[in-house]
mmCIF file of C-alpha atoms and ligand atoms in Angstrom:
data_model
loop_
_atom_site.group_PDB
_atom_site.id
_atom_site.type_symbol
_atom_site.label_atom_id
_atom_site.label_comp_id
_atom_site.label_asym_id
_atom_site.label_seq_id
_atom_site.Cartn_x
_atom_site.Cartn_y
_atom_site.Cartn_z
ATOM 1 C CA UNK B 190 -1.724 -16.555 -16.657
ATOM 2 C CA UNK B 191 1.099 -15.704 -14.885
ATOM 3 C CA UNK B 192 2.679 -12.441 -14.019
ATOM 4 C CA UNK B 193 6.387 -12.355 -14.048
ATOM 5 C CA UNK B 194 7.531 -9.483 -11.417
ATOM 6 C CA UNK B 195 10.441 -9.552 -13.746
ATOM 7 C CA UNK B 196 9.854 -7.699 -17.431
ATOM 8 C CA UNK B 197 10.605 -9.545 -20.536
ATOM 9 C CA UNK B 198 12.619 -7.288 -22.050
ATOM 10 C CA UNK B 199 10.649 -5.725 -24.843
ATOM 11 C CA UNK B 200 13.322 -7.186 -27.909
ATOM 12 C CA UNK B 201 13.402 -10.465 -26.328
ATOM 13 C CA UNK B 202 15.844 -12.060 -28.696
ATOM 14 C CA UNK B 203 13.817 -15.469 -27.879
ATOM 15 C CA UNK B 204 10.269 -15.809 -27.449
ATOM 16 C CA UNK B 205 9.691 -18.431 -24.698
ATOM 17 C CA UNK B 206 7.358 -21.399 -25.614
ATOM 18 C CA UNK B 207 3.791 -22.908 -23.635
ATOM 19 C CA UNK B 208 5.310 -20.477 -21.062
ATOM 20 C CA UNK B 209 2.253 -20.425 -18.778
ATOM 21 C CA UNK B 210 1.691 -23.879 -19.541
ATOM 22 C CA UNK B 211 5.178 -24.761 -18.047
ATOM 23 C CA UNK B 212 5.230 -22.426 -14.901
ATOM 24 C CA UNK B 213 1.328 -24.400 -14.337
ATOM 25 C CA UNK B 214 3.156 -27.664 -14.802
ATOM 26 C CA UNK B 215 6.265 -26.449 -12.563
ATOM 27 C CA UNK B 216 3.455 -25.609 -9.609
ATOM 28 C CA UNK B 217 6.442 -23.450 -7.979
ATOM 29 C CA UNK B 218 5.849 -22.674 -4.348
ATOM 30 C CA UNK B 219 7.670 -19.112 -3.096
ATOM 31 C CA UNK B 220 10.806 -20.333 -1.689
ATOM 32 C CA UNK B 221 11.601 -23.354 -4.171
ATOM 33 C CA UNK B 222 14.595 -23.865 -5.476
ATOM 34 C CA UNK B 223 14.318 -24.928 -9.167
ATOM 35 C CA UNK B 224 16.923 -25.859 -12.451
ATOM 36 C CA UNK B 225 16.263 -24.191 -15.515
ATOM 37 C CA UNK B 226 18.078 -26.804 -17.661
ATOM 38 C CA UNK B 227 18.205 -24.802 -20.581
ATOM 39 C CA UNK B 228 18.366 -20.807 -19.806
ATOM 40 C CA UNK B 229 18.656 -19.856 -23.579
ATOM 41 C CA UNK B 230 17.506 -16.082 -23.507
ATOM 42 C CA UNK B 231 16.198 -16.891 -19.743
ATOM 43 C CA UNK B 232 12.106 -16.723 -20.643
ATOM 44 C CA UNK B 233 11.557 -19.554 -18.417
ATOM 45 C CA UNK B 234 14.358 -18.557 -15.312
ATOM 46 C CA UNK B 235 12.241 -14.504 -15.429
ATOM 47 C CA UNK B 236 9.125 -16.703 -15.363
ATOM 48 C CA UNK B 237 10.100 -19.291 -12.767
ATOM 49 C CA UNK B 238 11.918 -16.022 -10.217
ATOM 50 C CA UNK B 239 8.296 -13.973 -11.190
ATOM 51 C CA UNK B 240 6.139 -17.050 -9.644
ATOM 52 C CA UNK B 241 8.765 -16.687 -6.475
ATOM 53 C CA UNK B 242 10.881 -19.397 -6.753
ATOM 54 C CA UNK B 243 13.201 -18.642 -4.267
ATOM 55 C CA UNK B 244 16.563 -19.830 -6.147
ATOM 56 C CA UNK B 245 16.842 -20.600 -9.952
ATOM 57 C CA UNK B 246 19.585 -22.886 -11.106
ATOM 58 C CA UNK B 247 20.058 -21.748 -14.549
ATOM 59 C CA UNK B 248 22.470 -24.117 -16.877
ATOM 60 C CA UNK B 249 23.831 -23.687 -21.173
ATOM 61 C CA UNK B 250 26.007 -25.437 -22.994
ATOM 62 C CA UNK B 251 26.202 -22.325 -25.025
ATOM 63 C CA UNK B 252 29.282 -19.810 -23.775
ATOM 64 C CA UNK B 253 26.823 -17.101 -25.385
ATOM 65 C CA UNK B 254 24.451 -17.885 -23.723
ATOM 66 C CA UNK B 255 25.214 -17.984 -19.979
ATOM 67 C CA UNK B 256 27.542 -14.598 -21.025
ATOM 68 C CA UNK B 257 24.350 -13.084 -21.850
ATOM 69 C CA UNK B 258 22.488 -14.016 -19.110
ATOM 70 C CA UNK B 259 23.959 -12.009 -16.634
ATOM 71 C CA UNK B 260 22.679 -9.025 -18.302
ATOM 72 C CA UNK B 261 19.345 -10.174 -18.759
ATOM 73 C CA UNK B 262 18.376 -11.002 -15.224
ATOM 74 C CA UNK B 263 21.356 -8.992 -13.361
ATOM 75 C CA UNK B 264 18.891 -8.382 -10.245
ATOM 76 C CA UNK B 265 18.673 -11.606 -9.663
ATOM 77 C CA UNK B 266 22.150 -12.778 -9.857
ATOM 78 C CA UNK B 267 23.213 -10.027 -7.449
ATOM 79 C CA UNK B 268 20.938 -11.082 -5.134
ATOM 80 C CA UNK B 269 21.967 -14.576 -4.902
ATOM 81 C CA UNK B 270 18.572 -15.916 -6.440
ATOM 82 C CA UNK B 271 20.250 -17.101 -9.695
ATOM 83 C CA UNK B 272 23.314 -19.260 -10.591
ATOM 84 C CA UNK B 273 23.779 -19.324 -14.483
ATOM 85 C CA UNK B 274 26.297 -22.408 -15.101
ATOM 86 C CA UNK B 275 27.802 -23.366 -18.919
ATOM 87 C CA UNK B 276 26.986 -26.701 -18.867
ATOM 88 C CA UNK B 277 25.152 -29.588 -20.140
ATOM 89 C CA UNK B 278 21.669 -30.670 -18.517
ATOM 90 C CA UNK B 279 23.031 -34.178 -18.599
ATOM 91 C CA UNK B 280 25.302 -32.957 -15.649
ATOM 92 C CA UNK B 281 22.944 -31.277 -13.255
ATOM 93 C CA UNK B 282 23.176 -33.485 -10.529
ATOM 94 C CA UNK B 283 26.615 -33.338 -10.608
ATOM 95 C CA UNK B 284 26.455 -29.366 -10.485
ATOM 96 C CA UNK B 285 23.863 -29.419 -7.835
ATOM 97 C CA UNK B 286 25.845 -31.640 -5.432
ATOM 98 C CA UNK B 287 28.535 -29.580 -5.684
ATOM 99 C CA UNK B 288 26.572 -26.493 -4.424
ATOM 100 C CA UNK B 289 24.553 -28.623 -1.686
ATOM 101 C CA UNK B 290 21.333 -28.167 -3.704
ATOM 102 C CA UNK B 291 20.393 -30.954 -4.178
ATOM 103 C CA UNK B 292 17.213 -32.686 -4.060
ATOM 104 C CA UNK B 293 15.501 -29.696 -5.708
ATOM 105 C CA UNK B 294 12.039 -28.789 -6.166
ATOM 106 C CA UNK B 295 11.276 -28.282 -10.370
ATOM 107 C CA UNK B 296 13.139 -28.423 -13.316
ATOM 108 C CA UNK B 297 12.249 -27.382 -16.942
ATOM 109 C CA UNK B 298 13.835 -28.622 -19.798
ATOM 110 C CA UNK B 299 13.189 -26.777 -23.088
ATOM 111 C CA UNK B 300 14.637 -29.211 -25.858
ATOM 112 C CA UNK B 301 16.727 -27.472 -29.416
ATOM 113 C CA UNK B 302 17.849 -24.292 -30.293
ATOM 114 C CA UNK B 303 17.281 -20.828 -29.537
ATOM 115 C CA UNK B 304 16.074 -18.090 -31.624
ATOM 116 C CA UNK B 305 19.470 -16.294 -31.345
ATOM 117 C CA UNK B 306 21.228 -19.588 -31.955
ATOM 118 C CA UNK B 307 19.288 -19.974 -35.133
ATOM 119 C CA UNK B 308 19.158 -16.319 -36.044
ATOM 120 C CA UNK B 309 22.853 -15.615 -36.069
ATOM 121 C CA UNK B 310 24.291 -16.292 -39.147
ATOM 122 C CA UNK B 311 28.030 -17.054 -38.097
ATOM 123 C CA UNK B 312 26.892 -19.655 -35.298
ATOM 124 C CA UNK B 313 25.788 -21.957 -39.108
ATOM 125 C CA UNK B 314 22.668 -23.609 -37.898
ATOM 126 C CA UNK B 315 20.727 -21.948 -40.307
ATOM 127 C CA UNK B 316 19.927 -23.109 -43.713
ATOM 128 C CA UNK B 317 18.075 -19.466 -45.044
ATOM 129 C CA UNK B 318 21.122 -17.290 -43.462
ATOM 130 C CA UNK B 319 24.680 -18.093 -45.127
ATOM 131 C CA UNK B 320 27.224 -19.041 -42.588
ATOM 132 C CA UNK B 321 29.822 -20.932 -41.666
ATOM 133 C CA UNK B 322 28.883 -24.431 -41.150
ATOM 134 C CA UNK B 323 28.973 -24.848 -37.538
ATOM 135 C CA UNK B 324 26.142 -25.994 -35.901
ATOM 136 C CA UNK B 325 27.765 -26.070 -32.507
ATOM 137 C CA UNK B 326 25.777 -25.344 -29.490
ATOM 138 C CA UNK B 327 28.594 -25.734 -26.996
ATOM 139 C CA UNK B 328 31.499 -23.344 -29.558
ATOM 140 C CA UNK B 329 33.667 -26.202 -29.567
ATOM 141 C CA UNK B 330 34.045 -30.115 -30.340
ATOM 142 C CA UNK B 331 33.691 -31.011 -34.262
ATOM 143 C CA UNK B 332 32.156 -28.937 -36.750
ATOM 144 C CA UNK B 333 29.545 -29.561 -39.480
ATOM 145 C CA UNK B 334 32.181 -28.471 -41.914
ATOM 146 C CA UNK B 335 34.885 -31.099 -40.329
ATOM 147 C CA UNK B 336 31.624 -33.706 -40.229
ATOM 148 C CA UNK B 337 30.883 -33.469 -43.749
ATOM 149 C CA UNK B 338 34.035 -33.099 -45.054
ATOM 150 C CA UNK B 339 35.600 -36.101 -43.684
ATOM 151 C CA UNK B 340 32.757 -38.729 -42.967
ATOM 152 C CA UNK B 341 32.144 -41.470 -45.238
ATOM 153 C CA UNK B 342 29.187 -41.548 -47.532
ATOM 154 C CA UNK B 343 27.765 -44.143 -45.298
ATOM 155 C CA UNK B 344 27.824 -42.259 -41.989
ATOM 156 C CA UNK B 345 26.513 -39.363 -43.719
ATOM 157 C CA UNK B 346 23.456 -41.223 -45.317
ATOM 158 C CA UNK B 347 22.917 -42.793 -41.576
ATOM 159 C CA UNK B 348 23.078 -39.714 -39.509
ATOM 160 C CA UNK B 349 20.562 -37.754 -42.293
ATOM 161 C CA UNK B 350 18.194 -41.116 -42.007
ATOM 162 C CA UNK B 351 18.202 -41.527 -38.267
ATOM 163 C CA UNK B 352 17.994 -37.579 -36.781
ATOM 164 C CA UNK B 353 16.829 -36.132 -39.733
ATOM 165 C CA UNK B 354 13.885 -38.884 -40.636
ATOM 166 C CA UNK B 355 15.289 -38.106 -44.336
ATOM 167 C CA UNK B 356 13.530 -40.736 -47.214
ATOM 168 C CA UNK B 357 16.514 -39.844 -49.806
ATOM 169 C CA UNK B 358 19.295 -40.019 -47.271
ATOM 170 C CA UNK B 359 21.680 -41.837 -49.528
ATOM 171 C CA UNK B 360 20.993 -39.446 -52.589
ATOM 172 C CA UNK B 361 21.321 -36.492 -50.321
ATOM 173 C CA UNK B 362 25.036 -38.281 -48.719
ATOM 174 C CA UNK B 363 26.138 -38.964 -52.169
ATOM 175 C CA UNK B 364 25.748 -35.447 -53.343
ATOM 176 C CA UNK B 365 27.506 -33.711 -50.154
ATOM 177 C CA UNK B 366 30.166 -35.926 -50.625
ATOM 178 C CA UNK B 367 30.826 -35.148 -54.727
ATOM 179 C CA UNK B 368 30.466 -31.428 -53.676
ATOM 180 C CA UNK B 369 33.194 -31.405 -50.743
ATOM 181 C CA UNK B 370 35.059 -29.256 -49.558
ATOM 182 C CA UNK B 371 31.944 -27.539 -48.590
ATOM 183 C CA UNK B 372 32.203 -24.799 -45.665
ATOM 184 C CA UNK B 373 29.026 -22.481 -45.806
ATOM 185 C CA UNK B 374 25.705 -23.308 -45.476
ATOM 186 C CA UNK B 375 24.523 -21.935 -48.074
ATOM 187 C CA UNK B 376 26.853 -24.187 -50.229
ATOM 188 C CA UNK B 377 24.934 -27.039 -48.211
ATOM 189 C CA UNK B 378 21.097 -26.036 -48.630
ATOM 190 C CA UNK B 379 21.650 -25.878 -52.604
ATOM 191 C CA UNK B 380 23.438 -28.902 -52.554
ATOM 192 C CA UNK B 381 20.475 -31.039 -50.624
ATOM 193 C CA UNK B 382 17.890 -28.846 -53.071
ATOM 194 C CA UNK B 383 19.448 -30.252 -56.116
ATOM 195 C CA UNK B 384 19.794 -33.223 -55.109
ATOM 196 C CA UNK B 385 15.951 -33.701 -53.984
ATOM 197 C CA UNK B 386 14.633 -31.617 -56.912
ATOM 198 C CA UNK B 387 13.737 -28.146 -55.087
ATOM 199 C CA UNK B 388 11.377 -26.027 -56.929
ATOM 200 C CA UNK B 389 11.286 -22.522 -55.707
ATOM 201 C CA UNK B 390 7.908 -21.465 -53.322
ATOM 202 C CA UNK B 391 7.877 -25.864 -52.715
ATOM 203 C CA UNK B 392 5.849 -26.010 -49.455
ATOM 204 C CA UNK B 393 8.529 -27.075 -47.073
ATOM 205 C CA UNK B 394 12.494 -26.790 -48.210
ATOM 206 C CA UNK B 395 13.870 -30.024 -48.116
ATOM 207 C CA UNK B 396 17.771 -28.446 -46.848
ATOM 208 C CA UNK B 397 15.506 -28.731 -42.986
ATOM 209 C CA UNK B 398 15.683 -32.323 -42.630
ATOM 210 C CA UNK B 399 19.655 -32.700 -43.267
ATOM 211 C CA UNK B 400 20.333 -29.539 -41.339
ATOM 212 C CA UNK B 401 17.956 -31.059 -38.477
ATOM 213 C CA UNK B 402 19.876 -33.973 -38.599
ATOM 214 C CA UNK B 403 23.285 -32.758 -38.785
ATOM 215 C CA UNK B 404 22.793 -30.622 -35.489
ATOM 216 C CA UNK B 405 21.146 -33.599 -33.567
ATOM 217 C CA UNK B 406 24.099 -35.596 -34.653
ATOM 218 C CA UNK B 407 26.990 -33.012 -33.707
ATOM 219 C CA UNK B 408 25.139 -31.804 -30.612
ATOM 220 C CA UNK B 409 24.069 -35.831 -29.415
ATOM 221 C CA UNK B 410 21.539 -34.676 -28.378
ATOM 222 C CA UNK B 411 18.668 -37.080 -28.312
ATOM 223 C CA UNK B 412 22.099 -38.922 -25.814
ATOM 224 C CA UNK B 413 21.890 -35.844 -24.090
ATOM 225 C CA UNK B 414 17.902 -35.548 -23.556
ATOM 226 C CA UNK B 415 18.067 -39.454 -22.346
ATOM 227 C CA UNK B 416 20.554 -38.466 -20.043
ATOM 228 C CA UNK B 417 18.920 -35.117 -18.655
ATOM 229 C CA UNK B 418 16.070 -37.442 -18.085
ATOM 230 C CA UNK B 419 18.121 -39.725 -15.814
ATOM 231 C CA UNK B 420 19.617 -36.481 -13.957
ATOM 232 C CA UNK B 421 15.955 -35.090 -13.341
ATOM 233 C CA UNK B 422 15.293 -38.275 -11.968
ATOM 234 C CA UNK B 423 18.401 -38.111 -9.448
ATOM 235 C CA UNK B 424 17.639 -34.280 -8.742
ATOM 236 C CA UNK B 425 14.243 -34.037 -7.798
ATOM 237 C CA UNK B 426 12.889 -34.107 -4.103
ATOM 238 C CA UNK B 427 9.634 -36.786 -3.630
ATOM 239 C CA UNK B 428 6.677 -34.535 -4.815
ATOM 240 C CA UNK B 429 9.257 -32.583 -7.202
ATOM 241 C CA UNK B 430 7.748 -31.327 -10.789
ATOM 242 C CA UNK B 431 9.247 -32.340 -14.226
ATOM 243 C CA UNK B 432 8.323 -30.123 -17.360
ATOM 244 C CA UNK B 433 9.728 -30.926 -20.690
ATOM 245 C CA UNK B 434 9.013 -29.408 -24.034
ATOM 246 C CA UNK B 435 10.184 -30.816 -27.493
ATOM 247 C CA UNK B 436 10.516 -29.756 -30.770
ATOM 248 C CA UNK B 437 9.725 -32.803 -32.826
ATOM 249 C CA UNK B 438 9.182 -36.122 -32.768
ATOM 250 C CA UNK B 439 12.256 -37.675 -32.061
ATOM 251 C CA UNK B 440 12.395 -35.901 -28.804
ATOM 252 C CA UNK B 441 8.984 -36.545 -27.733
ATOM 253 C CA UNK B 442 9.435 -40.289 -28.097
ATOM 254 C CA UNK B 443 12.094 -40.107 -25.661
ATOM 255 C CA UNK B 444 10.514 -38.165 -23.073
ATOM 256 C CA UNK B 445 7.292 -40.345 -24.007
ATOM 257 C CA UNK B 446 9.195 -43.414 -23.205
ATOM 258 C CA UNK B 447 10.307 -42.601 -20.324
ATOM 259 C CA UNK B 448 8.183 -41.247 -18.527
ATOM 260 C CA UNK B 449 5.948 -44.337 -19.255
ATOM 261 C CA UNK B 450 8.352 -46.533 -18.078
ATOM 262 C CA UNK B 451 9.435 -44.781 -15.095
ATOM 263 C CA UNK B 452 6.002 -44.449 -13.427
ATOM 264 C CA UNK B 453 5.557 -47.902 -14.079
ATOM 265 C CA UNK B 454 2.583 -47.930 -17.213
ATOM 266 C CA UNK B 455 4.083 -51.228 -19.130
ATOM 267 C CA UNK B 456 1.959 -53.473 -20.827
ATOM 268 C CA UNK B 457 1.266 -55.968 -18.354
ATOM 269 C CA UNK B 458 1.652 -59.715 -19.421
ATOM 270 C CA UNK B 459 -0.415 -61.208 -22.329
ATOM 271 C CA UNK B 460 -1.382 -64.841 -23.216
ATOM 272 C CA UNK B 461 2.063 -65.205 -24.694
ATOM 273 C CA UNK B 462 3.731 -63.310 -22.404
ATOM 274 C CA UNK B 463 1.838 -64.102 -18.836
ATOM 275 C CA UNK B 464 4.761 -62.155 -16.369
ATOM 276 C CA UNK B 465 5.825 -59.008 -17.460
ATOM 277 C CA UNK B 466 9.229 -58.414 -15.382
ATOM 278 C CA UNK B 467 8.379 -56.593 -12.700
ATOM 279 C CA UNK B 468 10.674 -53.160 -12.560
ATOM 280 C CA UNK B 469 11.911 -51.227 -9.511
ATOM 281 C CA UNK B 470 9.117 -49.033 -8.176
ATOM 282 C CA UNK B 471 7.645 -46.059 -10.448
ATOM 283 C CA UNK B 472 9.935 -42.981 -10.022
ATOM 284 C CA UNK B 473 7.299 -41.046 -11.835
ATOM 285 C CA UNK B 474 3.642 -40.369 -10.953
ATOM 286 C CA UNK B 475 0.666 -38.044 -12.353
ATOM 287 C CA UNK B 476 2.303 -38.143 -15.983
ATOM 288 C CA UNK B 477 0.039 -35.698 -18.150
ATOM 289 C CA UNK B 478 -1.230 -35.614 -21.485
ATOM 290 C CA UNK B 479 1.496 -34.031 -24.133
ATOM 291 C CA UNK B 480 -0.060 -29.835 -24.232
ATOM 292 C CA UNK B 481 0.730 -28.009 -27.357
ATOM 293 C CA UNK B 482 0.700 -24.375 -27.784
ATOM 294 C CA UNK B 483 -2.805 -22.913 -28.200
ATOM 295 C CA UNK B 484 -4.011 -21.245 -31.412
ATOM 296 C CA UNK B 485 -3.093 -18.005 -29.704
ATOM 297 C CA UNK B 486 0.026 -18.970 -29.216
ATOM 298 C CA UNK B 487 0.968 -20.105 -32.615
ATOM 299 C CA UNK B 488 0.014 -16.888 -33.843
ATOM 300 C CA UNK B 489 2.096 -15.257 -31.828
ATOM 301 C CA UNK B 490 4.945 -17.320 -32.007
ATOM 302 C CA UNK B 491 4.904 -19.813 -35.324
ATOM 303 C CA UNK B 492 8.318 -21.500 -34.298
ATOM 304 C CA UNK B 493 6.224 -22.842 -31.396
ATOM 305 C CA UNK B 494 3.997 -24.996 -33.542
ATOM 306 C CA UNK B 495 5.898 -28.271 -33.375
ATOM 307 C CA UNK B 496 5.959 -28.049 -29.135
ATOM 308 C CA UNK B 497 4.973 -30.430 -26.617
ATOM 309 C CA UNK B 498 5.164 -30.339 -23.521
ATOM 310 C CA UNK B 499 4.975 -33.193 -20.879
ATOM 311 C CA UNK B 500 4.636 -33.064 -17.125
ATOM 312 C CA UNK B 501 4.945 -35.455 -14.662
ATOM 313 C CA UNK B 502 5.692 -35.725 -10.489
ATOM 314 C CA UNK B 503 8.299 -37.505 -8.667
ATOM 315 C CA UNK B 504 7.494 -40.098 -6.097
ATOM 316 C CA UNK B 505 9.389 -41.076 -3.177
ATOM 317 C CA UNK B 506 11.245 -44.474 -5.168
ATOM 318 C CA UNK B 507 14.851 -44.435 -5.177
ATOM 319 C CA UNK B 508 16.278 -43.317 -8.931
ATOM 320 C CA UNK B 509 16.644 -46.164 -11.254
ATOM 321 C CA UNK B 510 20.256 -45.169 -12.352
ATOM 322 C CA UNK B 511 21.956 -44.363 -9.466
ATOM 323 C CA UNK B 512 25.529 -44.380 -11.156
ATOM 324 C CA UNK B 513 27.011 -40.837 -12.549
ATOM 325 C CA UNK B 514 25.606 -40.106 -16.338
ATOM 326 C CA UNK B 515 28.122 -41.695 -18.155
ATOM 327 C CA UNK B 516 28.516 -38.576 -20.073
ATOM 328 C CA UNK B 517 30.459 -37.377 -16.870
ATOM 329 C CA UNK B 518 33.557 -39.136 -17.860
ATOM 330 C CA UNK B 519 33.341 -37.804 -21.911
ATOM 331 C CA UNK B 520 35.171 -34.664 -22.942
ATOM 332 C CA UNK B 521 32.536 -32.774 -25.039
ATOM 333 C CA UNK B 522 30.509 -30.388 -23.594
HETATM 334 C C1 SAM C 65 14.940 -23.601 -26.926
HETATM 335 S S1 SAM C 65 16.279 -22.793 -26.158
HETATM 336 C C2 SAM C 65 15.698 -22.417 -24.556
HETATM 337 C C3 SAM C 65 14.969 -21.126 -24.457
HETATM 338 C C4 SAM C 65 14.557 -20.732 -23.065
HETATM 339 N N1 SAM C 65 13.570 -21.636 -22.485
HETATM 340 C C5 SAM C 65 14.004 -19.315 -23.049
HETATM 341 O O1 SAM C 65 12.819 -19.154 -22.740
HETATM 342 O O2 SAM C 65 14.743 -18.380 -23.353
HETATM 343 C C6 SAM C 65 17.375 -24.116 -25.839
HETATM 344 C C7 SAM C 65 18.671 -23.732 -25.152
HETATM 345 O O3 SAM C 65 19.161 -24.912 -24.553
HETATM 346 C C8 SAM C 65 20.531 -25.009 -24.754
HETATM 347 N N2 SAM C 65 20.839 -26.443 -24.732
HETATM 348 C C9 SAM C 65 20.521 -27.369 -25.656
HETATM 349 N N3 SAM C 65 20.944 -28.575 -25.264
HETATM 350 C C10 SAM C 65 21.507 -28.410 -24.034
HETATM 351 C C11 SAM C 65 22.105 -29.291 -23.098
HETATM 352 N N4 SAM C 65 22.212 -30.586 -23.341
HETATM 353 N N5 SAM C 65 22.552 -28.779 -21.936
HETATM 354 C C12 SAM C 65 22.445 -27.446 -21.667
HETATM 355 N N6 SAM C 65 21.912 -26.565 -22.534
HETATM 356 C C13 SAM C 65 21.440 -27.043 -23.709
HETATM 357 C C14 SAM C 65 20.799 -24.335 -26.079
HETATM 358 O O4 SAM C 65 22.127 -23.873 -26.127
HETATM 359 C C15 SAM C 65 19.771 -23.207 -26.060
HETATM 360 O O5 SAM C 65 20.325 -22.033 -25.529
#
């Protein structure tokens, strides 16, 4: 267990996930300097500054968030030891360089929304609290209202398919698309219900798939996560710790994938196939089995029950990608 020098504030708006798990994973050393990739309501920075890392890096896409920060962890912004940033994980490299931090020694990704994200009505990622339909992490770009009032059916039926896994995507497209203009989500959630036959106290509520999908979709951010992956891989020093936790499948395939490929664990070459292409050198080593939260935990926290987390160790191989993300040339934060 660990024990932050730094309180979580007793109404923690956001209660951090496989916490201890991560800080084990992160192995921090006093002194380190390490990226918090997604500060949210800054469980992991207070965790990461209580195990003595000497400098957190702490980085949002969410305005809110990094305006909220300050005030969370003020002792440690005032004393140099953290840097909150508003931007996008894909770009940490790019933010590091800039303040000569780079390689660094840990970084912790922490993959979806927040608590307060989800909780606030008016932010519209929320299919149980009416809202506007926004769904946007960053507070600007396009809109779910502006999404689903002007896609075609077709785009619509592909987005709720491929990020929201959704078996009626068409049925679920063609009704948002007869009930436009919509602009609340509440408008949206009965819409989806009706058109997948919702019976009141039904196990799971059917609006969570197209919601899921729509904020994937407006946020990119299984792009995003492949990217953050390829920063990480730029950032870290040889013998530098990589912790990532998901939220669903989608996500954990990615880091899954990668992390396989990167430290080198391809199939090698069959009968059919005698030469598998040999890759550049493993940039990955000591990749762990996925941990999910313990029974504790889940009864603690249920939003954690979906959460894995993966660790894994950088060698000394030069990064595969050694080009900018090529989200560094995009406008959208
Ligand atoms: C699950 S919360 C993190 C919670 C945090 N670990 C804590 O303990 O308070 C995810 C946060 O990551 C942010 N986020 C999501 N995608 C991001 C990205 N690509 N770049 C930067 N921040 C991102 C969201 O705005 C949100 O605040």
């Amino acid at each position: 267990m660990i024990s932050p020098t730094l309180p979580i504030p007793a109404q923690d708006p956001h209660v951090p996930v496989l916490l201890n798990e991560v800080v084990e994973g992160l192995a921090i050393v006093p002194g380190e300097t390490l990226v918090d990739g997604t500060f949210g309501a800054g469980g992991y920075t207070r965790a990461m500054l209580g195990a003595g890392a000497g400098r957190v890096i702490g980085l949002d896409r969410d305005p809110d968030a990094i305006a909220r920060g300050a005030s969370l962890v003020p002792d440690a912004i005032d004393t140099g030891r953290l840097t909150l940033v508003e931007e996008r994980f894909s770009q940490m490299d790019r933010v590091l360089a800039d303040r000569g931090l780079l390689p660094v020694d840990g970084i912790a990704l922490d993959i979806g929304v927040s608590s307060m994200q989800l909780d606030q009505a008016e932010r519209g990622f929320s299919f149980s609290k009416d809202g506007p339909l926004d769904m946007r992490m960053s507070q600007s770009g396009e809109s779910a209202a502006e999404f689903l009032n002007h896609a075609d059916e077709a785009d619509i039926a592909r987005v709720l398919k491929e990020y929201g896994e959704e078996p009626r995507a068409r049925a679920v497209a063609r009704a948002i698309v007869a009930a436009r203009p919509l602009t609340r989500t509440a408008e949206l959630a009965a819409v989806v219900r009706k058109a997948l036959g919702y019976r009141q106290g039904q196990k799971s509520d059917p609006a969570t798939r197209t919601f899921q999908a729509i904020r994937i979709h407006l946020n990119a951010e299984l792009d995003e996560l492949e990217q953050g992956l390829r920063a990480a891989e730029r950032s870290l020093r040889p013998g530098g710790r990589l912790a990532v936790v998901t939220f669903h499948s989608l996500e954990d395939r990615i880091v899954k994938r990668f992390l396989k490929i990167r430290s080198g664990d391809v199939p090698s070459g069959s009968r059919h196939r005698p030469m598998a292409a040999a890759g550049p050198p493993p940039t990955f080593e000591q990749v762990a089995k996925p941990v999910s939260p313990s029974e504790a935990e889940l009864a603690r926290n249920p939003r954690a029950r979906s959460a894995r987390l993966r660790t894994a160790i950088r060698t000394d191989a030069p990064a595969w990608d050694q080009e900018k993300t090529a989200s560094a040339g995009r406008a959208r934060r």
